[in-house]
Coordinates of C-alpha atoms and ligand atoms in Angstrom, one line a residue:
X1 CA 6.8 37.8 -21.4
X2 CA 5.6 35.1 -19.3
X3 CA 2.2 36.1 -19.1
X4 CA 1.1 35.2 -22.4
X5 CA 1.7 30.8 -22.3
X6 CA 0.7 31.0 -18.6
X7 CA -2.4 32.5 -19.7
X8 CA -3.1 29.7 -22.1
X9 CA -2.0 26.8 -20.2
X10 CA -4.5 28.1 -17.2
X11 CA -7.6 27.9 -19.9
X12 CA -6.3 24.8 -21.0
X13 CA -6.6 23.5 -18.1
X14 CA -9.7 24.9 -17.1
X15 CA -11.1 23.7 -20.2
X16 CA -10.7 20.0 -19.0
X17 CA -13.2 20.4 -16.3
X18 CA -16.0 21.8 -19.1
X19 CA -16.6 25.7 -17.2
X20 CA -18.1 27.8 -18.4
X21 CA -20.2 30.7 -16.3
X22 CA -19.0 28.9 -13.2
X23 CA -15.3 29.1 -14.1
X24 CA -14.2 30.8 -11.0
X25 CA -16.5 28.6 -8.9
X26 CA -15.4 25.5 -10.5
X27 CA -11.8 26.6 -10.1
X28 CA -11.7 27.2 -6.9
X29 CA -13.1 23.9 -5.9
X30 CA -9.8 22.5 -7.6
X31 CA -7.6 24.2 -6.1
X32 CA -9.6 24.1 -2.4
X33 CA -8.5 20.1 -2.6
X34 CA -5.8 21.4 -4.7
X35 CA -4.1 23.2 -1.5
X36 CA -5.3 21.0 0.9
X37 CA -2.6 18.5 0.3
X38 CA 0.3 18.4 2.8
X39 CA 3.6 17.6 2.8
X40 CA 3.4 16.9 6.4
X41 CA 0.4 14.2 6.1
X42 CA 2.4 12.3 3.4
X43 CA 5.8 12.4 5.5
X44 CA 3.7 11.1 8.0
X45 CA 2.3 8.5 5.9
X46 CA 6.1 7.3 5.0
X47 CA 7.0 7.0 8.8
X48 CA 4.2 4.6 9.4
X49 CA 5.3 2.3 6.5
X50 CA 8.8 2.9 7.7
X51 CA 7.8 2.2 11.3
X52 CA 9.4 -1.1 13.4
X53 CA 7.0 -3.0 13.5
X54 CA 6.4 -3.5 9.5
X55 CA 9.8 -4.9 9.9
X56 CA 10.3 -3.6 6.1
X57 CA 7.4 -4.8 4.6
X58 CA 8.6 -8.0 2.9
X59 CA 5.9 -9.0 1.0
X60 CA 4.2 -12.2 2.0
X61 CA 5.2 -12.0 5.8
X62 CA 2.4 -10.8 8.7
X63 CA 4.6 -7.7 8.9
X64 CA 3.6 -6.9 5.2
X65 CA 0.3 -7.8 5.8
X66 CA 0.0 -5.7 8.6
X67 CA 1.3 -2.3 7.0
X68 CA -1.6 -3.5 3.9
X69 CA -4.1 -3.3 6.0
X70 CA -3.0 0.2 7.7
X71 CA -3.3 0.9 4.1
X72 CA -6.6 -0.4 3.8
X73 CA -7.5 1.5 6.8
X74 CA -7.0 4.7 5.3
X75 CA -8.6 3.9 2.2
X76 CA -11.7 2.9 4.4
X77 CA -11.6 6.3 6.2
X78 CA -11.8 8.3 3.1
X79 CA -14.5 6.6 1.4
X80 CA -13.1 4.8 -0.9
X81 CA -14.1 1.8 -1.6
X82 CA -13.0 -2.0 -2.0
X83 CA -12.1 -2.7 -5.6
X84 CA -12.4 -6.5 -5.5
X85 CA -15.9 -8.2 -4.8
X86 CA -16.0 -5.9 -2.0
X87 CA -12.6 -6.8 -0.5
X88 CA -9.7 -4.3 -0.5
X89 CA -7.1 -7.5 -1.2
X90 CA -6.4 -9.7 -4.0
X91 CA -4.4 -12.0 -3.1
X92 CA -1.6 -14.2 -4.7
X93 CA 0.9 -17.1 -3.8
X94 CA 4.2 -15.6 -2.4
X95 CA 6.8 -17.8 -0.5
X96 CA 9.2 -15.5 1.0
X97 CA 12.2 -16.2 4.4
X98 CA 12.7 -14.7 7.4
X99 CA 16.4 -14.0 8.3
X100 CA 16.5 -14.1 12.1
X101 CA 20.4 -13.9 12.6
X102 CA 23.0 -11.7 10.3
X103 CA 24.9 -15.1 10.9
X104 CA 28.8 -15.1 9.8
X105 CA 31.1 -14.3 7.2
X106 CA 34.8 -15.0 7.1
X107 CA 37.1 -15.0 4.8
X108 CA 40.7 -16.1 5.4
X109 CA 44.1 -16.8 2.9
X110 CA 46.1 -18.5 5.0
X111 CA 46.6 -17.6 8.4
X112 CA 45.0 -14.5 7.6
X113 CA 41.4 -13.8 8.8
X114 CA 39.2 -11.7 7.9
X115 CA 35.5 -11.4 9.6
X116 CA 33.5 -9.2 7.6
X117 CA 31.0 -6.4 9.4
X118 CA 27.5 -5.4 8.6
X119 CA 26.2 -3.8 6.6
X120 CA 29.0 -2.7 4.7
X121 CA 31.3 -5.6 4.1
X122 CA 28.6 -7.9 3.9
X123 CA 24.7 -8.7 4.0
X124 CA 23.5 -12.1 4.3
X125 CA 21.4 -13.2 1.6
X126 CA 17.3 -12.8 1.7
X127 CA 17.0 -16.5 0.6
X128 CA 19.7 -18.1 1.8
X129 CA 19.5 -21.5 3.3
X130 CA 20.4 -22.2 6.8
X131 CA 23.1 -23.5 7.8
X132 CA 27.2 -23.3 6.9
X133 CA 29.7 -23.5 4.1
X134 CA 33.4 -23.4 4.7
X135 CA 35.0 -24.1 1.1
X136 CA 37.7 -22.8 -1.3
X137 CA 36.2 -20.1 -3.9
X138 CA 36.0 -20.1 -7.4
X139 CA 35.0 -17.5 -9.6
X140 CA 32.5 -18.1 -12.0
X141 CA 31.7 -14.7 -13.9
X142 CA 28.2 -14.2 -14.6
X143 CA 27.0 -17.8 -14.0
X144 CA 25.3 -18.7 -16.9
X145 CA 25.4 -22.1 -18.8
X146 CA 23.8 -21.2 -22.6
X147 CA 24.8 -23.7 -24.9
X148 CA 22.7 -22.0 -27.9
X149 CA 24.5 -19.0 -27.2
X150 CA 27.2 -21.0 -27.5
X151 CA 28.5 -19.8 -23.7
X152 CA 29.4 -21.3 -20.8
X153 CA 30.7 -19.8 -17.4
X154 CA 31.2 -23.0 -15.7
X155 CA 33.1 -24.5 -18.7
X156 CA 36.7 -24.4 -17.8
X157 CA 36.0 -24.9 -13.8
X158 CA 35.2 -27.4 -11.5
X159 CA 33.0 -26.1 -8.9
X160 CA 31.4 -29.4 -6.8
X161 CA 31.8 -28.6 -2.7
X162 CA 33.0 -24.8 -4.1
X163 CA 31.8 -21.5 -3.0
X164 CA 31.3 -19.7 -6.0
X165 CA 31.7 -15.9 -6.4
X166 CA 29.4 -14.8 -9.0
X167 CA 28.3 -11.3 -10.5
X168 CA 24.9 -10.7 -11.6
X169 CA 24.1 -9.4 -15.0
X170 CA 24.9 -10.9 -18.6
X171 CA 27.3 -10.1 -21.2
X172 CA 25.0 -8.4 -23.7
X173 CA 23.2 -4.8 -22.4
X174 CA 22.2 -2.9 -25.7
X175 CA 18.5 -2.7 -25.5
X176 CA 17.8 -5.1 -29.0
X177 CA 16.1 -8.7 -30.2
X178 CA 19.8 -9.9 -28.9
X179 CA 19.6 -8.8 -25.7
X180 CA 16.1 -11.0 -25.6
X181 CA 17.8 -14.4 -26.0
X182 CA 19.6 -13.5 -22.7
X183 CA 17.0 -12.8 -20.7
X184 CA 16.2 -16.0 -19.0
X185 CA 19.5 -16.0 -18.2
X186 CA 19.2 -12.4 -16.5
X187 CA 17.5 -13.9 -13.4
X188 CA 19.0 -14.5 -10.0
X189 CA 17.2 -17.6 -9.5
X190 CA 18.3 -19.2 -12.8
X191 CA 21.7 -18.4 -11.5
X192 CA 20.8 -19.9 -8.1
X193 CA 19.8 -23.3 -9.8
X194 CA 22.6 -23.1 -12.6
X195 CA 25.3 -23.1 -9.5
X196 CA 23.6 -25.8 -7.7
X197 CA 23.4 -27.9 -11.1
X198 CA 27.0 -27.8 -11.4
X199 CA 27.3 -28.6 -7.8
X200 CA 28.4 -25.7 -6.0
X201 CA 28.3 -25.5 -2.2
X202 CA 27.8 -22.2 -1.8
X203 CA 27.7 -18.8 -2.8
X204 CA 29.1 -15.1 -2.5
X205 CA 27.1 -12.7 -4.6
X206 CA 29.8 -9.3 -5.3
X207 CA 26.5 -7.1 -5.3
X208 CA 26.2 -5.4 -1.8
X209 CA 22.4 -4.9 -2.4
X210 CA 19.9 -6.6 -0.2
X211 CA 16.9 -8.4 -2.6
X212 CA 14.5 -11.0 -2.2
X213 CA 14.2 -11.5 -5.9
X214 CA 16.2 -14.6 -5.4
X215 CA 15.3 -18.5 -4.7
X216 CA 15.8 -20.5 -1.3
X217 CA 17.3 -23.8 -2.6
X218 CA 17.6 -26.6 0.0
X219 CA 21.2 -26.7 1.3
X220 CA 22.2 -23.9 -0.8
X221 CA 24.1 -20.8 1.9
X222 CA 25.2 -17.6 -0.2
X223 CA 25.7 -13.8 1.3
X224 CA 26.7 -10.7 -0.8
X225 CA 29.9 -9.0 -0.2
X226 CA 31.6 -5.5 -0.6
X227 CA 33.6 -4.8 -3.7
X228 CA 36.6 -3.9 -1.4
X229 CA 36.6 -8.2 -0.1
X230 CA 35.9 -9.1 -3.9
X231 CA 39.0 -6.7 -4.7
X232 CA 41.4 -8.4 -1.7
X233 CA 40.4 -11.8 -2.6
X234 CA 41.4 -11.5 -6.4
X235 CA 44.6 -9.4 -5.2
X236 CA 45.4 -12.4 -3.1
X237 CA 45.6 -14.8 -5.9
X238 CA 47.4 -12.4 -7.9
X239 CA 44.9 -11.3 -10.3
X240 CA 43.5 -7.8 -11.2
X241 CA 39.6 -7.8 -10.3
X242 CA 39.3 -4.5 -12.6
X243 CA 40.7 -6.7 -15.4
X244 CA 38.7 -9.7 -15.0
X245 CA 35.5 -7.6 -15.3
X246 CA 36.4 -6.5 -18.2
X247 CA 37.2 -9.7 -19.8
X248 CA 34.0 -10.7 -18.7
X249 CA 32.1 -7.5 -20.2
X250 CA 33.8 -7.9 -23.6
X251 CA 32.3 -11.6 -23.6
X252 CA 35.3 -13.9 -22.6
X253 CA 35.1 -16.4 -20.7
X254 CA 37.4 -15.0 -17.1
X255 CA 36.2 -18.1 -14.9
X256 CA 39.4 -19.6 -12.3
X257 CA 40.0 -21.4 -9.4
X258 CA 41.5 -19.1 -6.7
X259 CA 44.3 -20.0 -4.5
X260 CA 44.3 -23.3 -2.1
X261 CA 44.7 -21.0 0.7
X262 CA 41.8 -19.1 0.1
X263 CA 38.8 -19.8 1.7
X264 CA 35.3 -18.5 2.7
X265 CA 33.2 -19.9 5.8
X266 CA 29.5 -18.6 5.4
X267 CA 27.2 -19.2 8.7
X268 CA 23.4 -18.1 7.7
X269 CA 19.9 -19.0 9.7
X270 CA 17.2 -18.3 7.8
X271 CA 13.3 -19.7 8.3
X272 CA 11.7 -20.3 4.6
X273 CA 8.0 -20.2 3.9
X274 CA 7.1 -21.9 0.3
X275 CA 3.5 -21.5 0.8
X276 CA 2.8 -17.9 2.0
X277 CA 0.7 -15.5 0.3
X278 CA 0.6 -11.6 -0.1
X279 CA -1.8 -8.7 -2.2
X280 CA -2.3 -6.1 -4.0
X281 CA -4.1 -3.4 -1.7
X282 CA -6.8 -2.3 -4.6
X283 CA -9.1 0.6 -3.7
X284 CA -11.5 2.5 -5.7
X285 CA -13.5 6.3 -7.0
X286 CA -16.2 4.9 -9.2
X287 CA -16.5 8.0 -11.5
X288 CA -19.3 10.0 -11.7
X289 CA -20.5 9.7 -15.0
X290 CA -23.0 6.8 -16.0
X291 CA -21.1 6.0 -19.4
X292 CA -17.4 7.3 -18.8
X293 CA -17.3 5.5 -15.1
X294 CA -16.8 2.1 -17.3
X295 CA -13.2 3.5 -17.8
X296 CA -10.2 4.1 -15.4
X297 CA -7.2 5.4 -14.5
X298 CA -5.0 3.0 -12.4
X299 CA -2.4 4.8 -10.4
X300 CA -0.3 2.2 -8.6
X301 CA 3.1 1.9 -6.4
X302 CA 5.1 -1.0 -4.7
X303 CA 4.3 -1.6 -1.4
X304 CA 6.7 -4.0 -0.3
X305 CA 10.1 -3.7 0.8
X306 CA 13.6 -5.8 1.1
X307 CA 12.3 -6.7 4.8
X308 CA 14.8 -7.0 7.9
X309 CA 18.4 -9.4 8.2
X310 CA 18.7 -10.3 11.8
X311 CA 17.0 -7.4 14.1
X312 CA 17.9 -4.7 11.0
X313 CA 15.3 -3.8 9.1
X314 CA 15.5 -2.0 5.4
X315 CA 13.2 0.8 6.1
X316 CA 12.6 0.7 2.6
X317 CA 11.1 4.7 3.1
X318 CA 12.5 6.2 -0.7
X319 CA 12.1 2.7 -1.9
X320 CA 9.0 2.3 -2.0
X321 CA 7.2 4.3 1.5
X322 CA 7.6 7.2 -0.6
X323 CA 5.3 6.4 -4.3
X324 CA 2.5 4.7 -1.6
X325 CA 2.6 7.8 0.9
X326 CA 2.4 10.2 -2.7
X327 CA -0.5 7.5 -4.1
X328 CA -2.2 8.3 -0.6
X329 CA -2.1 11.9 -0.9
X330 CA -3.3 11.6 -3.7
X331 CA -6.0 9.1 -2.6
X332 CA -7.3 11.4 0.3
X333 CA -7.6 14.4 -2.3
X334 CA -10.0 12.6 -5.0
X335 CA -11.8 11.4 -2.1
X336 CA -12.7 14.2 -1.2
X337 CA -12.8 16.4 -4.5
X338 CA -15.8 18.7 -4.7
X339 CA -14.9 18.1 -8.2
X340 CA -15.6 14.5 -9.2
X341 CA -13.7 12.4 -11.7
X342 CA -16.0 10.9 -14.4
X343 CA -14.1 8.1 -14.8
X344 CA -13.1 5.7 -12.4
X345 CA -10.0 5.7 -10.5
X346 CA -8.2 2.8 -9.2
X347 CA -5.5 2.8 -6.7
X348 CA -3.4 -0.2 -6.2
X349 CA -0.4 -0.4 -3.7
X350 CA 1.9 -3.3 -5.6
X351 CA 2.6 -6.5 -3.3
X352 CA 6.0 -8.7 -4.3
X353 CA 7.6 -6.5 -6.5
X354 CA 10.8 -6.9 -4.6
X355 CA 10.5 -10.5 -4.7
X356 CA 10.0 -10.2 -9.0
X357 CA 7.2 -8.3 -10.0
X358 CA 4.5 -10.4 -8.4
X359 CA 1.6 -8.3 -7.9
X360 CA 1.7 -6.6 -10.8
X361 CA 1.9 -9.6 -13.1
X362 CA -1.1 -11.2 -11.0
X363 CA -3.2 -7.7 -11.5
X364 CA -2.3 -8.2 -15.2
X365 CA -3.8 -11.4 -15.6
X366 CA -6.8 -10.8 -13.2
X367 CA -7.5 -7.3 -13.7
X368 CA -10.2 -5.9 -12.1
X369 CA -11.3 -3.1 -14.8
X370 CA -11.3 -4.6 -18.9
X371 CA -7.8 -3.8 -20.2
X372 CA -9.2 -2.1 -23.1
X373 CA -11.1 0.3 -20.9
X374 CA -7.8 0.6 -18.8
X375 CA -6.9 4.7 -20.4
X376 CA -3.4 4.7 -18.1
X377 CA -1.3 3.1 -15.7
X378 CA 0.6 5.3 -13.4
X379 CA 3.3 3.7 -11.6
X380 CA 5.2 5.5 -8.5
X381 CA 8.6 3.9 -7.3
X382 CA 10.9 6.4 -5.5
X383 CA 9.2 9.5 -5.8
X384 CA 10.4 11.3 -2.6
X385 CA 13.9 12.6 -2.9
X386 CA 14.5 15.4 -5.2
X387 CA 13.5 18.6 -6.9
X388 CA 12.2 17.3 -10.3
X389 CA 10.1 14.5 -11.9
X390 CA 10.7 12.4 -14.9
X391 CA 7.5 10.7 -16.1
X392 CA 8.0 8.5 -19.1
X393 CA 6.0 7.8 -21.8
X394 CA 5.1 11.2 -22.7
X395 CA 6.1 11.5 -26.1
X396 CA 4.6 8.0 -27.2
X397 CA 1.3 9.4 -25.2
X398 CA 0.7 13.1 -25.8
X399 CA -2.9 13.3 -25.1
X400 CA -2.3 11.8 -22.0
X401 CA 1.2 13.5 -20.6
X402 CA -0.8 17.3 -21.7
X403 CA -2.8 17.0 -18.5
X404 CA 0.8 16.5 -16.5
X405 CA 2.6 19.0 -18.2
X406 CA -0.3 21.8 -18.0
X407 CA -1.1 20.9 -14.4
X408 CA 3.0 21.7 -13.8
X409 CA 3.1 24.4 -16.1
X410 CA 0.1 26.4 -14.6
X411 CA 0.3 25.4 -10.5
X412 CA 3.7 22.9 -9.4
X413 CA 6.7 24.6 -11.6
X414 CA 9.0 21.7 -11.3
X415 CA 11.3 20.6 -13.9
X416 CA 9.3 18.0 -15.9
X417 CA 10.9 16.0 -18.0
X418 CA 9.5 13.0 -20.2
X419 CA 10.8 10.6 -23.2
X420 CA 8.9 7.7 -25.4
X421 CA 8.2 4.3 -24.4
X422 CA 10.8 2.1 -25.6
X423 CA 10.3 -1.7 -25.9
X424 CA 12.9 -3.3 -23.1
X425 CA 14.1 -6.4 -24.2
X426 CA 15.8 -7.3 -20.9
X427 CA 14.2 -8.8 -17.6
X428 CA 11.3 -6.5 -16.9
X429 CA 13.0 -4.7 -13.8
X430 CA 9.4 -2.2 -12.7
X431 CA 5.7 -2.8 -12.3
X432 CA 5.5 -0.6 -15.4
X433 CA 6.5 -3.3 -17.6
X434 CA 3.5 -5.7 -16.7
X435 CA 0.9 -3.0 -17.3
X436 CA 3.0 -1.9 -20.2
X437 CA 3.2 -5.4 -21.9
X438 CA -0.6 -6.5 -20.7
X439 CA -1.3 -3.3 -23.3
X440 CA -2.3 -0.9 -20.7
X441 CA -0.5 3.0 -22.0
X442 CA 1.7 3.1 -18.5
X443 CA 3.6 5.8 -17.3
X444 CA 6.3 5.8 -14.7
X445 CA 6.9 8.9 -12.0
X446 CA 9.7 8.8 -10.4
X447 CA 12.3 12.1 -8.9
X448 CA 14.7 13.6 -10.4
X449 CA 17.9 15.7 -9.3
X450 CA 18.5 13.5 -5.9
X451 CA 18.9 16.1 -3.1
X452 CA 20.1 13.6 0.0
X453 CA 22.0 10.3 -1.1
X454 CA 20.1 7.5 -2.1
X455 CA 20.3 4.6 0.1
X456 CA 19.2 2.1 -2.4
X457 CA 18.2 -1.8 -0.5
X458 CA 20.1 -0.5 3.1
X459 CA 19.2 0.0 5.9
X460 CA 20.0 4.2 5.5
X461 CA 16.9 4.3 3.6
X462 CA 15.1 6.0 6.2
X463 CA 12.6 9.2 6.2
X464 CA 15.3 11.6 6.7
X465 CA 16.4 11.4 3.4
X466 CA 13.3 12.1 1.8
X467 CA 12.4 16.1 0.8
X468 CA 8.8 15.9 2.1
X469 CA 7.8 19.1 -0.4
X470 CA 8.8 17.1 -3.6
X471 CA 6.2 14.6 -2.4
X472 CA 3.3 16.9 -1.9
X473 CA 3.8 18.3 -5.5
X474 CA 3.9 14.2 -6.4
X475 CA 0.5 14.0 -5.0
X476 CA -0.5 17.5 -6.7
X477 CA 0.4 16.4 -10.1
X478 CA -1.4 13.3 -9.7
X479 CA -4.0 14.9 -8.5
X480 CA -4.9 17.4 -11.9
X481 CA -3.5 15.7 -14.2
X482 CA -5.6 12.2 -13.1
X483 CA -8.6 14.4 -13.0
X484 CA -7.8 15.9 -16.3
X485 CA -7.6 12.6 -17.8
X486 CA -10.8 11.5 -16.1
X487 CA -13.0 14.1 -17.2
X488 CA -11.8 15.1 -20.5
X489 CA -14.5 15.0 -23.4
X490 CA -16.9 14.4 -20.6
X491 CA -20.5 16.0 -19.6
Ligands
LIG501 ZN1 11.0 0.0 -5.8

């Protein structure tokens, strides 16, 4: 019973690479550099980026530089070649701060102290300032001040010298033209420079997630803290934290001063760089055709991560060692095809997406291929821990997503799934997004059907949660279905 569509997806995609009397010859060549990727080279890939020494790749620091131009390296090995003016890099402004001490956090009501551990009661923030706050707390909801939404967090409170505790999100999430208005106020650094507007001292974030998509403010200390402190600290001033969220989802107003008694005394040392600068690693396969090579295919991945807090570092492996290792494997199997693409391919291993979308939104506005002759955008961001895929965009780009889903059909068998492209109205929260709104069709791969935990921003997010053979097949897919892209309705 299965014989039948297996037949026809196989000649489907044989038909992409125009064979005729050479079928078998042609087909073998595919599947030669087919089989020849590993699942042990792309681990391998991961523990490099994962290594010490890139101290988590936060983009815009030496460390990040350093695992860009391993990347590089490899490119260079294979063949392929510099995609900007001969240069592997393009470059763009990205201030970023070291955290050389976890520092301090205590909170105490009363008498009663409580000095909170690391990395599960508390991470010091990515951009904090340096120094330390020792103030009463007030909670502030989501922080925002929008008067022509006719809503205010700080307006019942008075937070000057305060440590605020503030959530992140807004109170609006259905995915509409409404949900646009709220979207400057989605930010962390709004949020950052709304608290220090009203005067606040300092800041506890109730997100445990480590992110340098925030803003280093002069003066301005803040850490993130468990939901079990946020939970004792509300219970100590007699108030239901469960309840106040709710309040706060449904659109009221919850903001309070807690209790006299109640304080918090941040200590944070942090080293901020305003000027620094970080890339893009762009590497190139001009395709073989004289006419078609004027085209490509971009497939891309973050390679930054969320960096190191005091001597930790975020190994950042699923997030995002994994979509570079996959784009590499990738990389290293068009390089050395037998069977050439005839259009171009592009790889580009994202800087500063961590610290908000950086390199992608620079690539958008300085792109290195016309947008028009741009056919897809591929994006890879934690592709290395599970036993399916989801690539999106499929049903909004057919043409395109056939090549993906014959390619899985006819040689990976994993569970594919796909949806349409749906306009998101929110802050852009991928790479995809730029591509996406620069009018470039863009896909997104990421895993499906988590097999380990996923350690998302922590320092667990290490190569031993990764399912190295999920990876491979990344790399396969890419592999034909990029090549079927490239070379359909070619010579
Ligand atoms: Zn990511």
């Amino acid at each position: 019973m299965k014989i039948v569509p297996f037949a026809a997806s196989l000649l489907l995609l044989l038909s992409m690479f125009h064979v005729n009397a050479q079928e078998k010859t042609d087909k073998e060549k595919l599947l030669t550099t087919f089989h020849s990727i590993s699942s042990n080279e792309i681990l391998g890939y991961v523990e490099e980026l994962s290594a010490p020494q890139y101290k988590g790749r936060l983009s815009g620091s030496p460390e990040y530089m350093a695992a860009a131009e391993w990347c590089a390296g490899k490119f260079r090995e294979w063949g392929i070649q510099p995609a900007n003016n001969g240069s592997y890099f393009q470059f763009f402004k990205n201030e970023y701060s070291e955290v050389p001490s976890l520092g301090e956090v205590i909170y105490s009501n009363g008498d009663n102290k409580r000095t909170l551990k690391f990395p599960d009661e508390y991470l010091p923030g990515s951009n904090s300032a340096s120094g330390t706050v020792d103030a009463n707390l007030v909670y502030v909801g989501y922080g925002i001040t929008a008067p022509e939404l006719d809503y205010d967090d700080y307006k019942n409170v008075d937070v000057k010298g305060k440590i605020i505790v503030l959530e992140s999100g807004i109170p609006y999430t259905k995915n509409d033209t409404t949900m646009a208005k709220w979207t400057p106020y989605a930010y962390h650094r709004y949020k950052f420079r709304n608290a220090v507007k009203h005067g606040a001292a300092g800041m506890i974030y109730t997100n445990l997630t480590a992110n340098p998509n925030t803003v280093n403010i002069d003066g301005f200390v803040y850490a993130h803290v468990s939901p079990d402190l946020i939970g004792q600290i509300f219970s100590d001033a007699g108030k239901d934290y469960a309840e106040t969220q709710k309040q706060l989802q449904n659109g009221e107003i919850p903001s309070f001063a807690f209790g006299a008694g109640q304080k918090i005394k941040i200590t944070a040392q942090t080293k901020y760089f305003p000027d620094a600068r970080s890339c893009n690693v762009v590497g190139m396969i001009e395709g073989s055709d004289p006419v078609l090579k004027e085209e490509v295919i971009i497939i891309g991945g973050h390679l930054d991560g969320q960096g190191q807090l005091g001597d930790v570092a975020f190994p950042s492996a699923l997030d995002n060692g994994s979509g570079v290792a996959d784009i590499l494997g990738a990389a290293k199997a068009f390089a050395s095809s037998e069977i050439k693409p005839e259009r171009s391919i592009l790889f580009i291993l994202i800087g500063g997406e961590e610290c908000g979308l950086y390199g992608s939104k620079y690539y958008a506005e300085n792109p290195l291929f016309p947008i028009t002759k741009t056919r897809l955008m591929i994006n890879l961001d934690m592709v290395g821990n599970g036993t399916g895929f989801f690539l999106t965009g499929g049903k909004t780009y057919v043409d395109l997503y056939r090549h993906f889903e014959t390619a899985n059909e006819a040689w990976i068998h994993r569970k594919l799934q796909t949806n349409a492209v749906t306009k998101n109205y929110g802050r852009p929260r991928s790479d995809a997004s730029n591509f996406e709104n620069a009018g470039i069709p863009t896909f997104s791969l990421w895993t499906s059907g988590s097999v380990y935990p996923v350690y998302y921003h922590h320092p667990k997010d290490k190569t031993d949660v990764l399912t190295p053979e999920i990876m491979e097949d990344a790399a396969k897919l890419l592999y034909l279905g990029v090549m079927g892209i490239a070379n359909e309705g070619g010579n």
